[in-house]
Amino acid sequence: MKVVLQNLTKIFPSRSKKSGEEVVAVSNFNFEIPDGKLIGLLGPSGCGKSTTLYMISGLQKPTSGKIFFGDDDVTNLSTENRGIGLVFQNYALYPHMTVKQNILFPLQNLKGEDKLSKEAMLERAYEAARLVQIEELMDRKPSELSGGQQQRVAIARALVKMPRVLLLDEPLSNLDARLRLQTREEIRRIQKETKITTVFVTHDQEEAMSISDMIVVMKLGVVQQIGEPQEVYDSPANLFVAKFLGTPPINVFEGKVQGEKLFIGEAAVLDVPGVSDQEVHVGIRPEGFTLDDNGPLKCKLSNVEVMGRDVSIVSTHDHSENPIIRSIINADQRVNVASDVVSYSLKPHKVFLFSKDTEERIFFEVK
Ligand code: ADP
Ligand code: MG
């Protein structure tokens, strides 16, 4: 089932009449979510992710704009009639019911022609339990389960009605690091197996990058960029997106373009054909540096961290916008730790320029 968001906008009125402005939680969101894909909706807290999800679910009504499931306009349809499965950060299981009863619950409320026989309900419940691998826990109470298991039950409960669209709002936030990794792999597997169109909300870029077919990066209610994770990482549309994606984060320098050459301080560090003279923000991915004694970018060496396969070099520079610069190089390369200075040349496809005024990307030709 494809899901189409058309000029989707949500404005919350100001809380007090006297002061305060209205909040534009989501502004003019347009996107056609392809059938059967997992979409990661990504951005910092307060950027409008949950509000978008609630509008898709019907829990909140858009101020303007439309939502389609396939060709059906569902904008004014109630949540119950949309055929969605919802999973929240807190598992919200019924504590007095067993796992089986929790999973069966949505089916017991089906009315009319959707009503199922007892056998059919049980079959569906066990099918959902099998998908999330909790069949052996069916007779336990939620309090007898780990956080990860509880979240699986919540997912099974969302799947049991065979939803047209699965909506997950920060489903892993309450889990510890190891379970978070494991459960996100599970969600990916379940989504691939069921092929249900899924929107996965998270503020964690690594999480979104690792499981999504496509990511949508939002800031202050406005979509910044939509694309495959690698595509967005390799070609960020603006400084915000460049900074939001990647661990370690991108390094940002103050730079200046003059005569189609990029300067950081006095050093000409890269040819940037086609870019007019101006001041810029220069983003350099940690993997964009090559150790090179004759390299133009000279940084003050602070520390070298060996991480097995890679080496992470920490340095500083007067024109760095971050307190430290972190580069990642192959462990085969040797750093002269006795030296105060580390010299780099740059990989052009790992260097991004952004307008000083608008912070939008300025493209140059990479030879
Ligand atoms: P996210 O899920 O990305 O953290 P939200 O969608 O929850 O962000 O919120 C987006 C913005 O809308 C925030 O500024 C938030 O304070 C505001 N907001 C969310 N819900 C309401 C509400 N019911 N009333 C007023 N403002 C709201
Ligand atoms: Mg939220």
Coordinates of C-alpha atoms in Angstrom, one line a residue, residues 91-108 121-122 124-126 128-130 132-146 148-158 160:
Y91 CA 4.9 -0.6 25.1
A92 CA 1.4 0.1 26.6
L93 CA 0.5 -3.5 27.1
Y94 CA -2.4 -4.4 29.4
P95 CA -0.7 -5.5 32.6
H96 CA -3.5 -7.8 33.8
M97 CA -3.7 -9.8 30.5
T98 CA -1.3 -12.5 29.3
V99 CA 0.7 -12.0 26.2
K100 CA -1.8 -14.0 24.2
Q101 CA -4.7 -12.0 25.5
N102 CA -2.9 -8.8 24.7
I103 CA -2.3 -9.9 21.1
L104 CA -5.8 -11.2 20.7
F105 CA -7.4 -7.9 22.0
P106 CA -7.5 -5.9 18.8
L107 CA -9.2 -8.9 17.0
Q108 CA -11.9 -9.3 19.7
M121 CA -8.3 -15.3 16.0
L122 CA -5.9 -17.7 17.7
R124 CA -3.7 -15.0 13.7
A125 CA -2.4 -14.3 17.2
Y126 CA 0.1 -17.2 16.9
A128 CA 1.9 -12.7 14.7
A129 CA 3.7 -14.2 17.7
R130 CA 5.8 -16.4 15.4
V132 CA 8.2 -11.6 16.4
Q133 CA 9.5 -14.9 17.9
I134 CA 7.6 -14.9 21.2
E135 CA 5.5 -18.0 20.8
E136 CA 6.9 -19.6 23.9
L137 CA 5.9 -16.5 26.0
M138 CA 2.2 -16.5 25.2
D139 CA 1.0 -17.4 28.7
R140 CA 3.2 -14.9 30.6
K141 CA 2.1 -11.5 31.9
P142 CA 3.9 -8.4 30.6
S143 CA 5.6 -7.9 34.0
E144 CA 7.3 -11.3 33.5
L145 CA 9.0 -10.1 30.2
S146 CA 12.1 -8.0 29.5
G148 CA 12.7 -6.1 24.4
Q149 CA 10.1 -8.9 24.8
Q150 CA 7.4 -6.4 25.8
Q151 CA 8.1 -4.4 22.7
R152 CA 7.9 -7.5 20.5
V153 CA 4.4 -8.2 22.0
A154 CA 3.4 -4.6 21.2
I155 CA 4.6 -5.2 17.6
A156 CA 2.7 -8.5 17.4
R157 CA -0.4 -6.7 18.6
A158 CA 0.1 -4.1 15.9
V160 CA -2.3 -9.1 14.2

